[in-house]
Amino acid sequence: MIINGPNLNLLGTREPDTYGNKSFETYFSELQFKFQKTELSYFQSNIEGELINKLHEADKEFDGIVLNAAAYTHTSVGLGDAIKGIQTPVVEVHISNTHSREEFRHKSYIAPNAKGVILGFGLLGYDLAIQSFLNEI
Ligand code: DQA
């Protein structure tokens, strides 16, 4: 299950120098083509509570969750608690290298409870996160 947070619905047109020119819908189709034997699901919301609800729903229904909580990464105790409260492992992904950006992006409420963190590899990070789960099955 891939869960994307706020403003990631604008991928393709949003700050292309940082996030690239591809929409997530286009990239998700490429992932589905590449991982044809794997059931992939994708959810995006700009609303914190909806992301928390989706984490609860996805728990136990999927073998793994790939989460880019976007700006909520740096602010949301609720999302951090949600990950702590579910069983399904979460890999945190960021398109950009958040550590090479503003100081406020260095803090993550997701990372302490994530299985792993992938950042700075562009959209490839989602692919790598899926591979990290498939390696274990
Ligand atoms: C992001 C990094 C966050 O700091 C930012 O707020 C985003 C996207 C990334 O994928 O690089 O919206 O999560």
Short mmCIF file of N, CA and C and ligand atoms in Angstrom, two decimals:
data_model
loop_
_atom_site.label_atom_id
_atom_site.label_comp_id
_atom_site.label_asym_id
_atom_site.label_seq_id
_atom_site.Cartn_x
_atom_site.Cartn_y
_atom_site.Cartn_z
N MET A 1 0.84 -1.18 0.00
CA MET A 1 0.00 0.00 0.00
C MET A 1 0.89 1.24 0.00
N ILE A 2 0.66 2.11 -0.96
CA ILE A 2 1.41 3.38 -1.00
C ILE A 2 0.49 4.49 -0.52
N ILE A 3 0.95 5.25 0.47
CA ILE A 3 0.17 6.37 0.99
C ILE A 3 0.99 7.65 0.83
N ASN A 4 0.41 8.60 0.13
CA ASN A 4 1.06 9.90 -0.08
C ASN A 4 0.30 11.01 0.64
N GLY A 5 1.05 11.91 1.25
CA GLY A 5 0.45 13.00 2.01
C GLY A 5 0.27 14.28 1.20
N PRO A 6 0.15 15.40 1.91
CA PRO A 6 -0.30 16.65 1.30
C PRO A 6 0.60 17.17 0.16
N ASN A 7 -0.09 17.67 -0.83
CA ASN A 7 0.51 18.32 -2.01
C ASN A 7 1.16 17.35 -3.00
N LEU A 8 1.19 16.08 -2.65
CA LEU A 8 1.79 15.12 -3.58
C LEU A 8 0.84 14.80 -4.74
N ASN A 9 -0.42 15.23 -4.61
CA ASN A 9 -1.33 15.17 -5.76
C ASN A 9 -0.89 16.14 -6.87
N LEU A 10 0.00 17.07 -6.51
CA LEU A 10 0.47 18.06 -7.50
C LEU A 10 1.77 17.65 -8.17
N LEU A 11 2.25 16.42 -7.87
CA LEU A 11 3.50 15.99 -8.49
C LEU A 11 3.39 16.08 -10.01
N GLY A 12 4.44 16.56 -10.64
CA GLY A 12 4.42 16.76 -12.09
C GLY A 12 4.44 18.24 -12.41
N THR A 13 3.71 19.00 -11.60
CA THR A 13 3.68 20.45 -11.83
C THR A 13 4.24 21.22 -10.63
N ARG A 14 4.27 20.57 -9.47
CA ARG A 14 4.71 21.24 -8.24
C ARG A 14 6.24 21.26 -8.17
N GLU A 15 6.82 22.44 -8.02
CA GLU A 15 8.28 22.57 -7.85
C GLU A 15 9.06 21.49 -8.60
N PRO A 16 8.98 21.49 -9.93
CA PRO A 16 9.60 20.39 -10.69
C PRO A 16 11.10 20.24 -10.49
N ASP A 17 11.79 21.33 -10.12
CA ASP A 17 13.23 21.20 -9.87
C ASP A 17 13.51 20.29 -8.67
N THR A 18 12.57 20.25 -7.74
CA THR A 18 12.75 19.41 -6.55
C THR A 18 12.09 18.05 -6.72
N TYR A 19 10.90 18.03 -7.34
CA TYR A 19 10.10 16.80 -7.34
C TYR A 19 9.93 16.16 -8.72
N GLY A 20 10.50 16.77 -9.76
CA GLY A 20 10.42 16.17 -11.10
C GLY A 20 9.17 16.55 -11.85
N ASN A 21 9.04 15.99 -13.06
CA ASN A 21 7.97 16.37 -13.98
C ASN A 21 6.86 15.33 -14.11
N LYS A 22 6.98 14.24 -13.36
CA LYS A 22 6.03 13.14 -13.55
C LYS A 22 4.93 13.15 -12.50
N SER A 23 3.69 12.94 -12.93
CA SER A 23 2.61 12.83 -11.95
C SER A 23 2.71 11.47 -11.25
N PHE A 24 2.17 11.39 -10.04
CA PHE A 24 2.27 10.10 -9.34
C PHE A 24 1.40 9.04 -10.02
N GLU A 25 0.30 9.47 -10.64
CA GLU A 25 -0.56 8.51 -11.35
C GLU A 25 0.23 7.81 -12.46
N THR A 26 1.01 8.60 -13.21
CA THR A 26 1.84 8.02 -14.28
C THR A 26 2.87 7.07 -13.67
N TYR A 27 3.52 7.51 -12.61
CA TYR A 27 4.55 6.67 -11.99
C TYR A 27 3.93 5.40 -11.40
N PHE A 28 2.74 5.54 -10.81
CA PHE A 28 2.08 4.37 -10.21
C PHE A 28 1.78 3.32 -11.29
N SER A 29 1.36 3.75 -12.49
CA SER A 29 1.12 2.81 -13.60
C SER A 29 2.41 2.08 -13.94
N GLU A 30 3.52 2.79 -13.92
CA GLU A 30 4.82 2.14 -14.20
C GLU A 30 5.16 1.11 -13.13
N LEU A 31 4.86 1.46 -11.88
CA LEU A 31 5.11 0.49 -10.78
C LEU A 31 4.24 -0.75 -10.95
N GLN A 32 2.96 -0.53 -11.32
CA GLN A 32 2.06 -1.68 -11.50
C GLN A 32 2.55 -2.58 -12.63
N PHE A 33 3.10 -1.97 -13.68
CA PHE A 33 3.63 -2.74 -14.80
C PHE A 33 4.86 -3.53 -14.35
N LYS A 34 5.72 -2.86 -13.58
CA LYS A 34 6.97 -3.51 -13.14
C LYS A 34 6.71 -4.64 -12.14
N PHE A 35 5.78 -4.38 -11.20
CA PHE A 35 5.52 -5.37 -10.14
C PHE A 35 4.17 -6.03 -10.40
N GLN A 36 4.05 -6.67 -11.57
CA GLN A 36 2.74 -7.20 -11.99
C GLN A 36 2.20 -8.27 -11.06
N LYS A 37 3.10 -8.98 -10.40
CA LYS A 37 2.64 -10.07 -9.54
C LYS A 37 2.28 -9.59 -8.14
N THR A 38 2.46 -8.32 -7.90
CA THR A 38 2.22 -7.76 -6.56
C THR A 38 0.99 -6.88 -6.58
N GLU A 39 0.12 -7.06 -5.60
CA GLU A 39 -1.05 -6.20 -5.50
C GLU A 39 -0.61 -4.86 -4.91
N LEU A 40 -0.69 -3.83 -5.73
CA LEU A 40 -0.30 -2.50 -5.26
C LEU A 40 -1.55 -1.63 -5.16
N SER A 41 -1.59 -0.82 -4.13
CA SER A 41 -2.71 0.09 -3.96
C SER A 41 -2.13 1.47 -3.64
N TYR A 42 -2.85 2.51 -4.05
CA TYR A 42 -2.33 3.87 -3.86
C TYR A 42 -3.41 4.78 -3.31
N PHE A 43 -3.04 5.56 -2.31
CA PHE A 43 -3.97 6.51 -1.69
C PHE A 43 -3.22 7.81 -1.45
N GLN A 44 -3.88 8.92 -1.76
CA GLN A 44 -3.29 10.24 -1.46
C GLN A 44 -4.34 11.09 -0.77
N SER A 45 -3.90 11.85 0.24
CA SER A 45 -4.81 12.81 0.85
C SER A 45 -4.03 14.02 1.35
N ASN A 46 -4.72 15.15 1.34
CA ASN A 46 -4.14 16.37 1.91
C ASN A 46 -4.57 16.55 3.37
N ILE A 47 -5.31 15.58 3.88
CA ILE A 47 -5.93 15.70 5.21
C ILE A 47 -5.30 14.69 6.18
N GLU A 48 -4.75 15.20 7.25
CA GLU A 48 -4.00 14.37 8.20
C GLU A 48 -4.81 13.18 8.71
N GLY A 49 -6.05 13.45 9.15
CA GLY A 49 -6.88 12.38 9.71
C GLY A 49 -7.19 11.28 8.70
N GLU A 50 -7.33 11.68 7.44
CA GLU A 50 -7.58 10.65 6.41
C GLU A 50 -6.37 9.74 6.23
N LEU A 51 -5.19 10.32 6.38
CA LEU A 51 -3.97 9.50 6.28
C LEU A 51 -3.90 8.52 7.45
N ILE A 52 -4.27 9.00 8.64
CA ILE A 52 -4.28 8.12 9.82
C ILE A 52 -5.31 7.01 9.64
N ASN A 53 -6.52 7.38 9.18
CA ASN A 53 -7.55 6.36 8.93
C ASN A 53 -7.06 5.32 7.93
N LYS A 54 -6.37 5.77 6.89
CA LYS A 54 -5.90 4.83 5.85
C LYS A 54 -4.84 3.90 6.41
N LEU A 55 -3.97 4.41 7.29
CA LEU A 55 -2.97 3.54 7.93
C LEU A 55 -3.67 2.45 8.74
N HIS A 56 -4.72 2.84 9.49
CA HIS A 56 -5.47 1.84 10.29
C HIS A 56 -6.11 0.80 9.38
N GLU A 57 -6.72 1.28 8.30
CA GLU A 57 -7.40 0.38 7.35
C GLU A 57 -6.43 -0.58 6.69
N ALA A 58 -5.26 -0.05 6.32
CA ALA A 58 -4.28 -0.85 5.58
C ALA A 58 -3.61 -1.89 6.47
N ASP A 59 -3.66 -1.64 7.79
CA ASP A 59 -3.02 -2.55 8.74
C ASP A 59 -3.57 -3.96 8.56
N LYS A 60 -2.71 -4.89 8.41
CA LYS A 60 -3.00 -6.32 8.26
C LYS A 60 -3.57 -6.67 6.89
N GLU A 61 -4.04 -5.70 6.12
CA GLU A 61 -4.55 -6.01 4.77
C GLU A 61 -3.42 -6.09 3.77
N PHE A 62 -2.30 -5.48 4.10
CA PHE A 62 -1.14 -5.45 3.20
C PHE A 62 0.09 -5.95 3.94
N ASP A 63 1.06 -6.44 3.16
CA ASP A 63 2.31 -6.91 3.78
C ASP A 63 3.21 -5.75 4.14
N GLY A 64 3.00 -4.60 3.50
CA GLY A 64 3.84 -3.46 3.78
C GLY A 64 3.18 -2.16 3.37
N ILE A 65 3.57 -1.11 4.02
CA ILE A 65 3.06 0.23 3.69
C ILE A 65 4.24 1.13 3.35
N VAL A 66 4.14 1.81 2.21
CA VAL A 66 5.13 2.80 1.80
C VAL A 66 4.50 4.16 2.04
N LEU A 67 5.09 4.94 2.93
CA LEU A 67 4.46 6.21 3.34
C LEU A 67 5.36 7.40 3.04
N ASN A 68 4.84 8.30 2.21
CA ASN A 68 5.45 9.63 2.09
C ASN A 68 4.44 10.60 2.70
N ALA A 69 4.66 10.94 3.95
CA ALA A 69 3.70 11.80 4.66
C ALA A 69 3.91 13.28 4.31
N ALA A 70 4.85 13.54 3.40
CA ALA A 70 5.14 14.90 2.93
C ALA A 70 5.32 15.84 4.13
N ALA A 71 4.69 17.01 4.11
CA ALA A 71 4.94 18.00 5.18
C ALA A 71 4.53 17.49 6.56
N TYR A 72 3.53 16.58 6.62
CA TYR A 72 3.11 16.06 7.92
C TYR A 72 4.21 15.24 8.60
N THR A 73 5.17 14.77 7.80
CA THR A 73 6.33 14.05 8.37
C THR A 73 6.95 14.85 9.50
N HIS A 74 7.03 16.16 9.28
CA HIS A 74 7.79 17.02 10.18
C HIS A 74 6.95 17.60 11.31
N THR A 75 5.65 17.30 11.31
CA THR A 75 4.76 17.95 12.28
C THR A 75 3.83 17.00 13.03
N SER A 76 3.57 15.80 12.47
CA SER A 76 2.42 15.03 12.95
C SER A 76 2.74 13.96 13.99
N VAL A 77 2.48 14.29 15.24
CA VAL A 77 2.58 13.29 16.30
C VAL A 77 1.55 12.19 16.04
N GLY A 78 0.38 12.59 15.52
CA GLY A 78 -0.70 11.62 15.25
C GLY A 78 -0.30 10.55 14.25
N LEU A 79 0.39 10.94 13.21
CA LEU A 79 0.84 9.95 12.22
C LEU A 79 1.91 9.04 12.83
N GLY A 80 2.81 9.64 13.60
CA GLY A 80 3.83 8.84 14.28
C GLY A 80 3.20 7.81 15.20
N ASP A 81 2.19 8.23 15.96
CA ASP A 81 1.50 7.32 16.87
C ASP A 81 0.76 6.22 16.10
N ALA A 82 0.19 6.60 14.95
CA ALA A 82 -0.55 5.61 14.14
C ALA A 82 0.38 4.48 13.70
N ILE A 83 1.58 4.84 13.29
CA ILE A 83 2.54 3.82 12.84
C ILE A 83 2.96 2.92 14.00
N LYS A 84 3.11 3.56 15.16
CA LYS A 84 3.45 2.80 16.37
C LYS A 84 2.33 1.82 16.72
N GLY A 85 1.09 2.22 16.41
CA GLY A 85 -0.07 1.43 16.84
C GLY A 85 -0.48 0.31 15.90
N ILE A 86 0.10 0.25 14.71
CA ILE A 86 -0.29 -0.81 13.76
C ILE A 86 0.80 -1.87 13.66
N GLN A 87 0.41 -3.00 13.06
CA GLN A 87 1.35 -4.13 12.97
C GLN A 87 2.16 -4.10 11.66
N THR A 88 1.50 -3.68 10.59
CA THR A 88 2.15 -3.75 9.26
C THR A 88 3.34 -2.79 9.21
N PRO A 89 4.49 -3.29 8.75
CA PRO A 89 5.67 -2.42 8.69
C PRO A 89 5.53 -1.28 7.68
N VAL A 90 6.09 -0.14 8.04
CA VAL A 90 6.02 1.06 7.21
C VAL A 90 7.43 1.46 6.79
N VAL A 91 7.62 1.68 5.49
CA VAL A 91 8.87 2.29 5.00
C VAL A 91 8.57 3.74 4.65
N GLU A 92 9.35 4.64 5.22
CA GLU A 92 9.18 6.08 4.97
C GLU A 92 9.98 6.45 3.71
N VAL A 93 9.31 7.15 2.81
CA VAL A 93 9.96 7.58 1.56
C VAL A 93 9.83 9.09 1.40
N HIS A 94 10.91 9.71 0.94
CA HIS A 94 10.84 11.10 0.49
C HIS A 94 11.53 11.21 -0.86
N ILE A 95 10.92 11.97 -1.73
CA ILE A 95 11.46 12.15 -3.07
C ILE A 95 12.77 12.94 -3.00
N SER A 96 12.76 13.99 -2.21
CA SER A 96 13.95 14.82 -2.07
C SER A 96 14.76 14.36 -0.85
N ASN A 97 16.01 14.80 -0.80
CA ASN A 97 16.83 14.55 0.38
C ASN A 97 16.50 15.62 1.41
N THR A 98 15.61 15.28 2.31
CA THR A 98 15.11 16.28 3.27
C THR A 98 16.24 16.82 4.17
N HIS A 99 17.30 16.04 4.32
CA HIS A 99 18.41 16.49 5.17
C HIS A 99 19.28 17.55 4.51
N SER A 100 19.14 17.68 3.19
CA SER A 100 19.92 18.72 2.51
C SER A 100 19.08 19.99 2.32
N ARG A 101 17.89 19.99 2.92
CA ARG A 101 16.98 21.13 2.77
C ARG A 101 16.85 21.90 4.10
N GLU A 102 15.79 22.66 4.26
CA GLU A 102 15.65 23.48 5.46
C GLU A 102 15.67 22.62 6.73
N GLU A 103 16.12 23.23 7.80
CA GLU A 103 16.25 22.56 9.10
C GLU A 103 14.94 21.88 9.54
N PHE A 104 13.80 22.55 9.30
CA PHE A 104 12.53 21.97 9.78
C PHE A 104 12.19 20.66 9.08
N ARG A 105 12.85 20.40 7.93
CA ARG A 105 12.59 19.13 7.23
C ARG A 105 13.48 18.00 7.75
N HIS A 106 14.36 18.31 8.67
CA HIS A 106 15.27 17.27 9.19
C HIS A 106 14.56 16.39 10.22
N LYS A 107 13.52 16.95 10.83
CA LYS A 107 12.79 16.21 11.87
C LYS A 107 11.74 15.31 11.22
N SER A 108 11.67 14.06 11.65
CA SER A 108 10.61 13.17 11.18
C SER A 108 9.93 12.49 12.36
N TYR A 109 8.59 12.60 12.40
CA TYR A 109 7.81 11.86 13.40
C TYR A 109 7.53 10.44 12.92
N ILE A 110 7.87 10.16 11.65
CA ILE A 110 7.62 8.83 11.08
C ILE A 110 8.80 7.91 11.37
N ALA A 111 10.01 8.43 11.15
CA ALA A 111 11.22 7.60 11.17
C ALA A 111 11.41 6.73 12.42
N PRO A 112 11.14 7.24 13.64
CA PRO A 112 11.42 6.40 14.82
C PRO A 112 10.65 5.09 14.83
N ASN A 113 9.50 5.07 14.16
CA ASN A 113 8.70 3.84 14.15
C ASN A 113 8.64 3.17 12.79
N ALA A 114 9.44 3.68 11.85
CA ALA A 114 9.45 3.07 10.51
C ALA A 114 10.45 1.92 10.48
N LYS A 115 10.20 1.01 9.54
CA LYS A 115 11.13 -0.10 9.34
C LYS A 115 12.42 0.42 8.73
N GLY A 116 12.28 1.40 7.85
CA GLY A 116 13.43 2.01 7.20
C GLY A 116 13.02 3.30 6.55
N VAL A 117 14.02 4.04 6.10
CA VAL A 117 13.77 5.35 5.49
C VAL A 117 14.57 5.44 4.19
N ILE A 118 13.90 5.89 3.12
CA ILE A 118 14.57 6.07 1.83
C ILE A 118 14.31 7.50 1.39
N LEU A 119 15.38 8.24 1.16
CA LEU A 119 15.14 9.63 0.73
C LEU A 119 16.22 10.10 -0.24
N GLY A 120 15.77 11.00 -1.12
CA GLY A 120 16.72 11.65 -2.02
C GLY A 120 16.91 10.97 -3.36
N PHE A 121 16.20 9.88 -3.63
CA PHE A 121 16.36 9.17 -4.90
C PHE A 121 15.22 9.44 -5.88
N GLY A 122 14.49 10.51 -5.65
CA GLY A 122 13.36 10.80 -6.53
C GLY A 122 12.28 9.75 -6.38
N LEU A 123 11.50 9.56 -7.44
CA LEU A 123 10.40 8.59 -7.38
C LEU A 123 10.91 7.16 -7.22
N LEU A 124 12.15 6.93 -7.62
CA LEU A 124 12.74 5.59 -7.46
C LEU A 124 12.63 5.09 -6.02
N GLY A 125 12.55 6.00 -5.07
CA GLY A 125 12.44 5.61 -3.66
C GLY A 125 11.25 4.69 -3.41
N TYR A 126 10.14 4.92 -4.11
CA TYR A 126 8.95 4.07 -3.93
C TYR A 126 9.25 2.65 -4.44
N ASP A 127 9.92 2.59 -5.58
CA ASP A 127 10.31 1.31 -6.18
C ASP A 127 11.21 0.55 -5.20
N LEU A 128 12.20 1.24 -4.64
CA LEU A 128 13.14 0.61 -3.71
C LEU A 128 12.41 0.13 -2.46
N ALA A 129 11.44 0.90 -2.00
CA ALA A 129 10.68 0.51 -0.81
C ALA A 129 9.89 -0.78 -1.09
N ILE A 130 9.26 -0.84 -2.26
CA ILE A 130 8.50 -2.06 -2.62
C ILE A 130 9.47 -3.25 -2.68
N GLN A 131 10.62 -3.03 -3.31
CA GLN A 131 11.62 -4.12 -3.39
C GLN A 131 12.04 -4.57 -1.99
N SER A 132 12.15 -3.64 -1.07
CA SER A 132 12.58 -4.03 0.29
C SER A 132 11.56 -4.96 0.92
N PHE A 133 10.27 -4.75 0.63
CA PHE A 133 9.25 -5.67 1.15
C PHE A 133 9.28 -7.01 0.41
N LEU A 134 9.44 -6.95 -0.92
CA LEU A 134 9.39 -8.19 -1.71
C LEU A 134 10.56 -9.11 -1.38
N ASN A 135 11.68 -8.53 -1.00
CA ASN A 135 12.85 -9.32 -0.63
C ASN A 135 12.59 -10.22 0.56
N GLU A 136 11.58 -9.87 1.34
CA GLU A 136 11.32 -10.61 2.58
C GLU A 136 10.27 -11.69 2.42
N ILE A 137 9.54 -11.64 1.30
CA ILE A 137 8.42 -12.58 1.14
C ILE A 137 8.91 -13.89 0.55
C1 DQA B 1 8.69 15.41 0.70
C2 DQA B 1 9.59 16.30 1.56
C3 DQA B 1 8.77 17.13 2.53
O1 DQA B 1 9.63 17.95 3.31
C4 DQA B 1 7.83 18.05 1.77
O2 DQA B 1 7.01 18.76 2.64
C5 DQA B 1 7.01 17.30 0.75
C6 DQA B 1 7.63 16.23 -0.02
C7 DQA B 1 9.49 14.63 -0.36
O3 DQA B 1 8.96 13.64 -0.86
O4 DQA B 1 10.62 15.03 -0.69
O5 DQA B 1 5.87 17.66 0.49
O6 DQA B 1 8.05 14.46 1.55
#
